[in-house]
Short mmCIF file of N, CA and C in Angstrom, two decimals:
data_model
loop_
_atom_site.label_atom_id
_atom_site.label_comp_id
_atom_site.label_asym_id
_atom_site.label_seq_id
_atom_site.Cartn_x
_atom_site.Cartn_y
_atom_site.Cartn_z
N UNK M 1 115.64 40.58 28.40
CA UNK M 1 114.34 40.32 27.78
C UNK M 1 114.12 41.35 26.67
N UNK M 2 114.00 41.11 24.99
CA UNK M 2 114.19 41.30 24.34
C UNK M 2 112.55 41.80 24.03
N UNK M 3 111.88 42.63 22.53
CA UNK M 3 110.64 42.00 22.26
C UNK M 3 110.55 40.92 22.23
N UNK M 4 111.30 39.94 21.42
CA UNK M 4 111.31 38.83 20.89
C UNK M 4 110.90 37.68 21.62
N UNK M 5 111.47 37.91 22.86
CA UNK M 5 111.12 36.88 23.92
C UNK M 5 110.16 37.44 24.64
N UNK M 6 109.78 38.18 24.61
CA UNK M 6 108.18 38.69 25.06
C UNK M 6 107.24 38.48 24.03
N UNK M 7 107.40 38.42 22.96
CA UNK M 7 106.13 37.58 21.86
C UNK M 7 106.39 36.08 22.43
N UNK M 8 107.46 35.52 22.40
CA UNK M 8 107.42 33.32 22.58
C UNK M 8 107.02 33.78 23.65
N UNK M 9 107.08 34.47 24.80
CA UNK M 9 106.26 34.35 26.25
C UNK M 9 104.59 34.47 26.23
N UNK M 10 104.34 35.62 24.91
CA UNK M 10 102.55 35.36 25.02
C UNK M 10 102.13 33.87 24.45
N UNK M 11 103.18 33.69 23.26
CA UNK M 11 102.80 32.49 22.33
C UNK M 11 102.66 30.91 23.58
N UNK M 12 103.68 31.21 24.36
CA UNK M 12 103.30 30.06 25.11
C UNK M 12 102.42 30.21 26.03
N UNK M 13 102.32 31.13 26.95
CA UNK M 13 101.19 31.06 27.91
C UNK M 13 99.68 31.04 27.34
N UNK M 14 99.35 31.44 25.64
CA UNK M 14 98.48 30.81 25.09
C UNK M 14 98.48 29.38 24.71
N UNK M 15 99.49 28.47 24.97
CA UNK M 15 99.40 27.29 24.49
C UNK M 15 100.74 26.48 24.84
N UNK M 16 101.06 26.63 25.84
CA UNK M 16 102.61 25.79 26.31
C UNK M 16 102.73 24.37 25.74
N UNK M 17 101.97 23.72 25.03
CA UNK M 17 102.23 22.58 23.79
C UNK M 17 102.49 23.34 22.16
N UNK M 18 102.76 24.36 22.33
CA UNK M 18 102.70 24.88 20.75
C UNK M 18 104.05 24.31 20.47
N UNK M 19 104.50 24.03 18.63
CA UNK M 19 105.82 23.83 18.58
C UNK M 19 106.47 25.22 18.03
N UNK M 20 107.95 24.66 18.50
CA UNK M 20 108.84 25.92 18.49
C UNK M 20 108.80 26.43 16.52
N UNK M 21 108.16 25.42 15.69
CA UNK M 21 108.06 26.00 14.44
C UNK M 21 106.61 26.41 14.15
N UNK M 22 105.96 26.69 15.16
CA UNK M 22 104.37 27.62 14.72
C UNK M 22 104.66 29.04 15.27
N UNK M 23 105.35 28.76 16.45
CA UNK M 23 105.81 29.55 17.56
C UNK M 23 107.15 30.58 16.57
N UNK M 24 108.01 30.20 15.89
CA UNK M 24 108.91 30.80 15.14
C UNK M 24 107.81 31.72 13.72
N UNK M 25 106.87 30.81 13.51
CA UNK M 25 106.41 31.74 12.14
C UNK M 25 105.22 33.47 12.91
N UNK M 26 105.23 32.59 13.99
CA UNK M 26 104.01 33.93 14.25
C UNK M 26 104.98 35.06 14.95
N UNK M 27 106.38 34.86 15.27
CA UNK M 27 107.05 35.65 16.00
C UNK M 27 108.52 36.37 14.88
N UNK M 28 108.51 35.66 13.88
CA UNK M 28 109.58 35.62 12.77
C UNK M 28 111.11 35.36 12.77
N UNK M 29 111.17 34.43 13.60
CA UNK M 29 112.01 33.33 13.89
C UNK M 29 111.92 32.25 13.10
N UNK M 30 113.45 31.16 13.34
CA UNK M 30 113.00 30.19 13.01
C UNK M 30 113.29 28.87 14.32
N UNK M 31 112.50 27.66 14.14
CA UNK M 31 112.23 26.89 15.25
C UNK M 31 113.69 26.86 15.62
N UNK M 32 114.77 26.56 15.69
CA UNK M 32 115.53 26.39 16.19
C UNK M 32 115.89 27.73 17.20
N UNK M 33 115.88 28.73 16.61
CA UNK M 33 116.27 29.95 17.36
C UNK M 33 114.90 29.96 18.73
N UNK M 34 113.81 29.89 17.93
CA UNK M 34 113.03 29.67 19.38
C UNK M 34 113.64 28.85 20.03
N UNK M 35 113.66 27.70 19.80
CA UNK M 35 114.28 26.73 21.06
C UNK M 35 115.08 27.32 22.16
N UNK M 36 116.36 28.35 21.67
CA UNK M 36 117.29 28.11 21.77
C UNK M 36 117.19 29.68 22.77
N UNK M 37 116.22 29.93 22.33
CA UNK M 37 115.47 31.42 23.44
C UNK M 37 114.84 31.01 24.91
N UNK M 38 113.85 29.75 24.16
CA UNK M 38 112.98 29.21 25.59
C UNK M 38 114.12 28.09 26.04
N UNK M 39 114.90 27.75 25.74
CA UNK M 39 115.98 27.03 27.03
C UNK M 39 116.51 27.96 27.51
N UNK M 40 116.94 29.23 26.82
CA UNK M 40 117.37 30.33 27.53
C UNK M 40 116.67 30.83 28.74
N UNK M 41 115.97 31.31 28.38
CA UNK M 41 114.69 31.71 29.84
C UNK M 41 114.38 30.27 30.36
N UNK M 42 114.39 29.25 30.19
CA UNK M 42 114.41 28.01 31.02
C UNK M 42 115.08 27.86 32.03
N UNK M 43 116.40 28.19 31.84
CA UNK M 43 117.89 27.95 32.65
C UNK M 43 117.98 29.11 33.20
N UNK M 44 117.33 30.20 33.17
CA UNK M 44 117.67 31.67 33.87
C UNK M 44 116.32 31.71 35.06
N UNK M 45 115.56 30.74 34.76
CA UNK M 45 114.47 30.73 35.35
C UNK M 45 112.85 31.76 35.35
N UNK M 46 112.96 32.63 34.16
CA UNK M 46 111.94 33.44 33.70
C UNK M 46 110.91 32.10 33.46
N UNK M 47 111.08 31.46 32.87
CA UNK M 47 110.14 29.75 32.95
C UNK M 47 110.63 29.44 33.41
N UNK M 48 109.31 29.19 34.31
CA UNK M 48 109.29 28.30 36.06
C UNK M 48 108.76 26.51 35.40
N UNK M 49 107.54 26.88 34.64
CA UNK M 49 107.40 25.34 34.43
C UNK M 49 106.20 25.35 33.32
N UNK M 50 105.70 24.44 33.44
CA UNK M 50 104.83 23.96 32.54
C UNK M 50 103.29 23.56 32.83
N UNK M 51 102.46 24.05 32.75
CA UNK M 51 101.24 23.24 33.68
C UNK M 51 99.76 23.32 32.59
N UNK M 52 98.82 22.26 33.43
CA UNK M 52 97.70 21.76 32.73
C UNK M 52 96.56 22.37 32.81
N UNK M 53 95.97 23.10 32.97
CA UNK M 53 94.74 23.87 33.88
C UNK M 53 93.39 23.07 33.21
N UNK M 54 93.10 22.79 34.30
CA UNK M 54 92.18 21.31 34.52
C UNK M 54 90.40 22.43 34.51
N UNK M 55 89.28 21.63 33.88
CA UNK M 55 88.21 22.22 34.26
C UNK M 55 87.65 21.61 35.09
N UNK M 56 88.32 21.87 36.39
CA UNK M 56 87.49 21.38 37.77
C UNK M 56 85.79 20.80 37.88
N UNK M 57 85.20 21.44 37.07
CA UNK M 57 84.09 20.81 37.62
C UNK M 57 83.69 19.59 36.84
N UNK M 58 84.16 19.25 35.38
CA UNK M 58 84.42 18.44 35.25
C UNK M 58 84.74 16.89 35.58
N UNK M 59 85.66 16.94 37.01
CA UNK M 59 86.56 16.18 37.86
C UNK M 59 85.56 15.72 38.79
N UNK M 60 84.28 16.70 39.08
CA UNK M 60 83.34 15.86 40.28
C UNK M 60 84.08 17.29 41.44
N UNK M 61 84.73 18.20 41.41
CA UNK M 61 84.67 19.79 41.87
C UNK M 61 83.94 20.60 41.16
N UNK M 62 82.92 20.82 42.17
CA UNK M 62 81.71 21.80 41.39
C UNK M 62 81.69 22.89 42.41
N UNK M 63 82.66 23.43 42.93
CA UNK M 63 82.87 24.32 44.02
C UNK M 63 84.03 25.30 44.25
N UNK M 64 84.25 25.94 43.56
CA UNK M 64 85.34 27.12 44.01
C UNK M 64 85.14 28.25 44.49
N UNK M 65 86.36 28.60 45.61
CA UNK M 65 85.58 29.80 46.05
C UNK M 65 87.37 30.35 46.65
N UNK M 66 87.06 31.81 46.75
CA UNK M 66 88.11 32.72 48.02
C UNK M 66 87.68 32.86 48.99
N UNK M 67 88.81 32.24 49.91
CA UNK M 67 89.04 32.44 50.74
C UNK M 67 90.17 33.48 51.81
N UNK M 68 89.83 34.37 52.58
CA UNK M 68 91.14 34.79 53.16
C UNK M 68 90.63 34.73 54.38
N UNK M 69 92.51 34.86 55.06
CA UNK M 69 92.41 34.47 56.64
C UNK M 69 92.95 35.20 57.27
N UNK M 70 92.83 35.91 58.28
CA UNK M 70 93.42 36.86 58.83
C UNK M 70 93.40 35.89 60.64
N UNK M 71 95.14 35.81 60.47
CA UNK M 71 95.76 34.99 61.35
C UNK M 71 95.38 35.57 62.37
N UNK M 72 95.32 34.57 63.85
CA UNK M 72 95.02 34.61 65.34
C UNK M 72 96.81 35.30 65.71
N UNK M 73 96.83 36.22 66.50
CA UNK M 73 98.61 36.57 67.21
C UNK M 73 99.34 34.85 67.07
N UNK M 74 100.67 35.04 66.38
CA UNK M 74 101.23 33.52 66.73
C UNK M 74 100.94 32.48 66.09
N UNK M 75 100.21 32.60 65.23
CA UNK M 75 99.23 31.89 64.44
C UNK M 75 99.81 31.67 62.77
N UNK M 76 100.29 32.86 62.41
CA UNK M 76 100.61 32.83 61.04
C UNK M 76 101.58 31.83 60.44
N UNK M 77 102.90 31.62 61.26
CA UNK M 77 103.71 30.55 60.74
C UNK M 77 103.43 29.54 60.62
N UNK M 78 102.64 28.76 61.54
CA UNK M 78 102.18 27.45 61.95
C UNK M 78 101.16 26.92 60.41
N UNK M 79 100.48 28.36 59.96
CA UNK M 79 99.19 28.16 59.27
C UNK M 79 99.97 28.13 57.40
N UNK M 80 101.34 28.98 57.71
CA UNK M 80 101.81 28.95 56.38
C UNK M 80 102.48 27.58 55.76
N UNK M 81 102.81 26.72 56.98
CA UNK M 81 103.19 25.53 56.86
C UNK M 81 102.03 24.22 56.76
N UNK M 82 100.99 24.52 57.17
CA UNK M 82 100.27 23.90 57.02
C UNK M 82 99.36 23.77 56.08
N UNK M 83 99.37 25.10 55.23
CA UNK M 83 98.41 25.25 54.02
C UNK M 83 98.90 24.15 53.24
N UNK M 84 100.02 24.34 52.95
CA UNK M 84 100.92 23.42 51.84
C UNK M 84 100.21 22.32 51.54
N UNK M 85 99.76 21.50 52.93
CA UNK M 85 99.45 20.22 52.75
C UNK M 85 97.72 19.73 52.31
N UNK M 86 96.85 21.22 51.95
CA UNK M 86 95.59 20.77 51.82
C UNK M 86 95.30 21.09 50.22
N UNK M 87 94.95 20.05 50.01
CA UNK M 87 94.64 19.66 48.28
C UNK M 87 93.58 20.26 47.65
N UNK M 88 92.80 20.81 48.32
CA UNK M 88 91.98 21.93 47.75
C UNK M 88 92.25 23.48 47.99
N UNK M 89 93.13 24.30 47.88
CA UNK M 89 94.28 24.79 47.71
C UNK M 89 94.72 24.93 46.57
N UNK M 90 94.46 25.31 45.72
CA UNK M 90 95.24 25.57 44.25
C UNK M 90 96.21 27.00 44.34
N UNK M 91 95.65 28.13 44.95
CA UNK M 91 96.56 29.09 45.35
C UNK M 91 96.40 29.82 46.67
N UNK M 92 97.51 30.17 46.84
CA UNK M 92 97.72 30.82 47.85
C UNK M 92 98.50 31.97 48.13
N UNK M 93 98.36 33.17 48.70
CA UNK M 93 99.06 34.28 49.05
C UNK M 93 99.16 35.03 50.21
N UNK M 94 100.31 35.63 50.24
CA UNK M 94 100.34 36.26 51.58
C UNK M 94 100.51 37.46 51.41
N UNK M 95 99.75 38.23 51.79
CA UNK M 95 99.02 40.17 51.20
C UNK M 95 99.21 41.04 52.51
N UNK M 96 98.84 41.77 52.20
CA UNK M 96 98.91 43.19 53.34
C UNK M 96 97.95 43.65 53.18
N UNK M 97 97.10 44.01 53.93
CA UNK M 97 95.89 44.90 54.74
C UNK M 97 95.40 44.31 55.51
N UNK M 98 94.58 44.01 56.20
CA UNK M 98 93.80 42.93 57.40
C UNK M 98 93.25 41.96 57.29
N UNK M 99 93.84 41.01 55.96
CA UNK M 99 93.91 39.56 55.81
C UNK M 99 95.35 39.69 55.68
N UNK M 100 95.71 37.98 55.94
CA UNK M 100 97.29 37.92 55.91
C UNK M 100 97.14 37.27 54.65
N UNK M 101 95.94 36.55 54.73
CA UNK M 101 96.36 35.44 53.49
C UNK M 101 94.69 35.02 52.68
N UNK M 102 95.14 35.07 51.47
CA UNK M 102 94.01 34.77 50.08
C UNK M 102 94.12 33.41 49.63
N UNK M 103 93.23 32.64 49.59
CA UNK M 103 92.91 31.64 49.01
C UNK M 103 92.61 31.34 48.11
N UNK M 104 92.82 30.27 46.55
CA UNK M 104 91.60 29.79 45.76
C UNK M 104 91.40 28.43 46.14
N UNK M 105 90.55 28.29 46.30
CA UNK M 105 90.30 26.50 46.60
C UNK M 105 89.52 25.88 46.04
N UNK M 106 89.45 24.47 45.54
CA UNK M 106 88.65 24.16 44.57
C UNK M 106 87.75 22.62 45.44
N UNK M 107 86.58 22.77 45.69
CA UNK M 107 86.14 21.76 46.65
C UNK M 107 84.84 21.15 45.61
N UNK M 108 84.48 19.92 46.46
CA UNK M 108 83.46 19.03 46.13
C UNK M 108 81.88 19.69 45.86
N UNK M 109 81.64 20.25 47.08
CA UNK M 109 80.50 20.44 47.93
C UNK M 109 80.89 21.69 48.58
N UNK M 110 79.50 22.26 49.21
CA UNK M 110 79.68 22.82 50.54
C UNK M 110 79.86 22.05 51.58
N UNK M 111 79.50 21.03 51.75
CA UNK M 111 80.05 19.91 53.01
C UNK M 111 81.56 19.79 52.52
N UNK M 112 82.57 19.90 51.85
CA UNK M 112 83.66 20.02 52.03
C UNK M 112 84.12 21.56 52.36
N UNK M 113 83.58 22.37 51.71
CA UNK M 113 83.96 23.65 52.01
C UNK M 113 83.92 24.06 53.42
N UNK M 114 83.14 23.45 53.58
CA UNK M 114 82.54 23.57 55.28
C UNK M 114 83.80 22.94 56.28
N UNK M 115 83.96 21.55 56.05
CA UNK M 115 85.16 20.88 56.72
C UNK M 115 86.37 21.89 56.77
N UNK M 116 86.68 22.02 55.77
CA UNK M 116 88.15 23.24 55.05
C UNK M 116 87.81 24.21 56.10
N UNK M 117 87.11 25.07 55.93
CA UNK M 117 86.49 26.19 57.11
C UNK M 117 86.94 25.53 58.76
N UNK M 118 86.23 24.59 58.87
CA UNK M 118 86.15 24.05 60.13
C UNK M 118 88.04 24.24 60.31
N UNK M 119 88.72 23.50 59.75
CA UNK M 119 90.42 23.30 59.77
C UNK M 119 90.89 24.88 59.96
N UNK M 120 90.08 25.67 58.96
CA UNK M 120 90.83 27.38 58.96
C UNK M 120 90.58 27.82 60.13
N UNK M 121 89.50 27.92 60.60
CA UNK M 121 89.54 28.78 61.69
C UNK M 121 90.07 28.77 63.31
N UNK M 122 91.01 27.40 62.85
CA UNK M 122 91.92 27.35 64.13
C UNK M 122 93.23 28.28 64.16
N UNK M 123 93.08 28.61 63.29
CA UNK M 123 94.57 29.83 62.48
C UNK M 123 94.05 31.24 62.44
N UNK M 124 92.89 31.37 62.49
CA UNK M 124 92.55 32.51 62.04
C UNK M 124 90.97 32.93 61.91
N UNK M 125 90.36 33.69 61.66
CA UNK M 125 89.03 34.61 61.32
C UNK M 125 89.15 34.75 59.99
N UNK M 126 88.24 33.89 59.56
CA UNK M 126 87.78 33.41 57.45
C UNK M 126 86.73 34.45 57.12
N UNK M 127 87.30 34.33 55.39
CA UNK M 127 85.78 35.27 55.03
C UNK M 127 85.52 34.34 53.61
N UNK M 128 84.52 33.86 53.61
CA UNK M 128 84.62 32.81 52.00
C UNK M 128 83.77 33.81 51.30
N UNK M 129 84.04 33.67 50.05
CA UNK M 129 83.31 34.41 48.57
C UNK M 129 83.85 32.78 47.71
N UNK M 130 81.97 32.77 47.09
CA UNK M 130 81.77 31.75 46.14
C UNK M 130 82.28 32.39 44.84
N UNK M 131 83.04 31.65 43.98
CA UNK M 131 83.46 32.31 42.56
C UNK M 131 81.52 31.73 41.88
N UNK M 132 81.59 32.95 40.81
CA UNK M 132 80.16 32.48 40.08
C UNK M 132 80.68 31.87 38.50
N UNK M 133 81.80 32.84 38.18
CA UNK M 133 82.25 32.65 36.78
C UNK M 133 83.24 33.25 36.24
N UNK M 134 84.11 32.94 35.96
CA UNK M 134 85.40 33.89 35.36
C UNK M 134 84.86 35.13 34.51
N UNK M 135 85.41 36.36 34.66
CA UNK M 135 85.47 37.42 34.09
C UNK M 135 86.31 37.40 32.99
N UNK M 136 87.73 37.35 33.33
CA UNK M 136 89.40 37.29 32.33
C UNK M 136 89.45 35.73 32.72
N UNK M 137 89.65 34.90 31.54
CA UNK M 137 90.48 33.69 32.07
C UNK M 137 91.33 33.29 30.86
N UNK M 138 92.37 32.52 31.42
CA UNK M 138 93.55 32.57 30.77
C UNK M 138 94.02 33.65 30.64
N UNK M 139 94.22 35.15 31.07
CA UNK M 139 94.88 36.02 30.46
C UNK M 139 96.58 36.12 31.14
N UNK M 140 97.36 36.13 30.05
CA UNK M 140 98.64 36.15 29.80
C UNK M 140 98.83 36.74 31.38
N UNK M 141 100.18 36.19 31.99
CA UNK M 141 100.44 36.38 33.11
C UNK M 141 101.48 37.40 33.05
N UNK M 142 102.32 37.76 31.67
CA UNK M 142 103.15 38.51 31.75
C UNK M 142 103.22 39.06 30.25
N UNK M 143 103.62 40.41 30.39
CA UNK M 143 103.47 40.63 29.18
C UNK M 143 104.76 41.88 28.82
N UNK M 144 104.90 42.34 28.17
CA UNK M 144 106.02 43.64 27.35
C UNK M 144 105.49 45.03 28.12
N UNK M 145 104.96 45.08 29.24
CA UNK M 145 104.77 46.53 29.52
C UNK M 145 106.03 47.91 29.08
N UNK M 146 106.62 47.59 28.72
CA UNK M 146 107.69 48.93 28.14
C UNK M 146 106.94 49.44 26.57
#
């Protein structure tokens, strides 16, 4: 990882539809050599993928919030396999101190949040925090720290 490919890495996580010739003039390349950088980190796997970030409330979700769970003894595997499958769930992690695991979830209502709850606490002891409003959003996930 070069500078070079740490500028096309901010240029895209500001805009992963940009083309590789807007993307070449702001970095001083030309489009082809970009290309030929981001298939590089494509195939090495530094880019994982590509994604849409949706404004949930928009959609008829007027509800996001964290969640973490701090698993029952015996409890944790069962619950890591099972997160997978609930669609309000956008992220998930598994941390160290006296939660095992952090939530973002993006729900309808509090009558869904509530249901979700109802499902968690067969795994574990919940603590929900309502999000009010982004502080940082969108900020670059990776960047040139050297």
């Amino acid at each position: 990882m070069d500078k070079l490919n740490w500028a096309i890495l901010q240029e895209l996580q500001k805009n992963a539809r940009i083309s590789f010739s807007e993307v070449g003039r702001k970095v001083g390349l030309t489009s082809p050599a970009v290309a030929e950088r981001v298939r590089k980190m494509e195939d090495s796997g530094v880019i994982e993928s590509y994604k849409v970030n949706l404004a949930h409330q928009k959609t008829g979700y007027q509800l996001r919030a964290i969640i973490t769970l701090r698993a029952f003894t015996g409890r944790l595997k069962a619950f890591l396999e099972t997160v997978k499958t609930y669609k309000e769930v956008v992220n998930c992690y598994r941390i160290t101190g006296n939660e095992n695991i952090i939530m973002e979830v993006i729900l309808k209502d509090q009558v869904h949040l509530e249901k979700l709850i109802d499902k968690l606490i067969t795994y574990g002891e919940t603590r929900t925090h309502i999000v009010l409003s982004d502080v940082i959003k969108d900020a670059p996930i990776v960047s040139n720290v050297e």
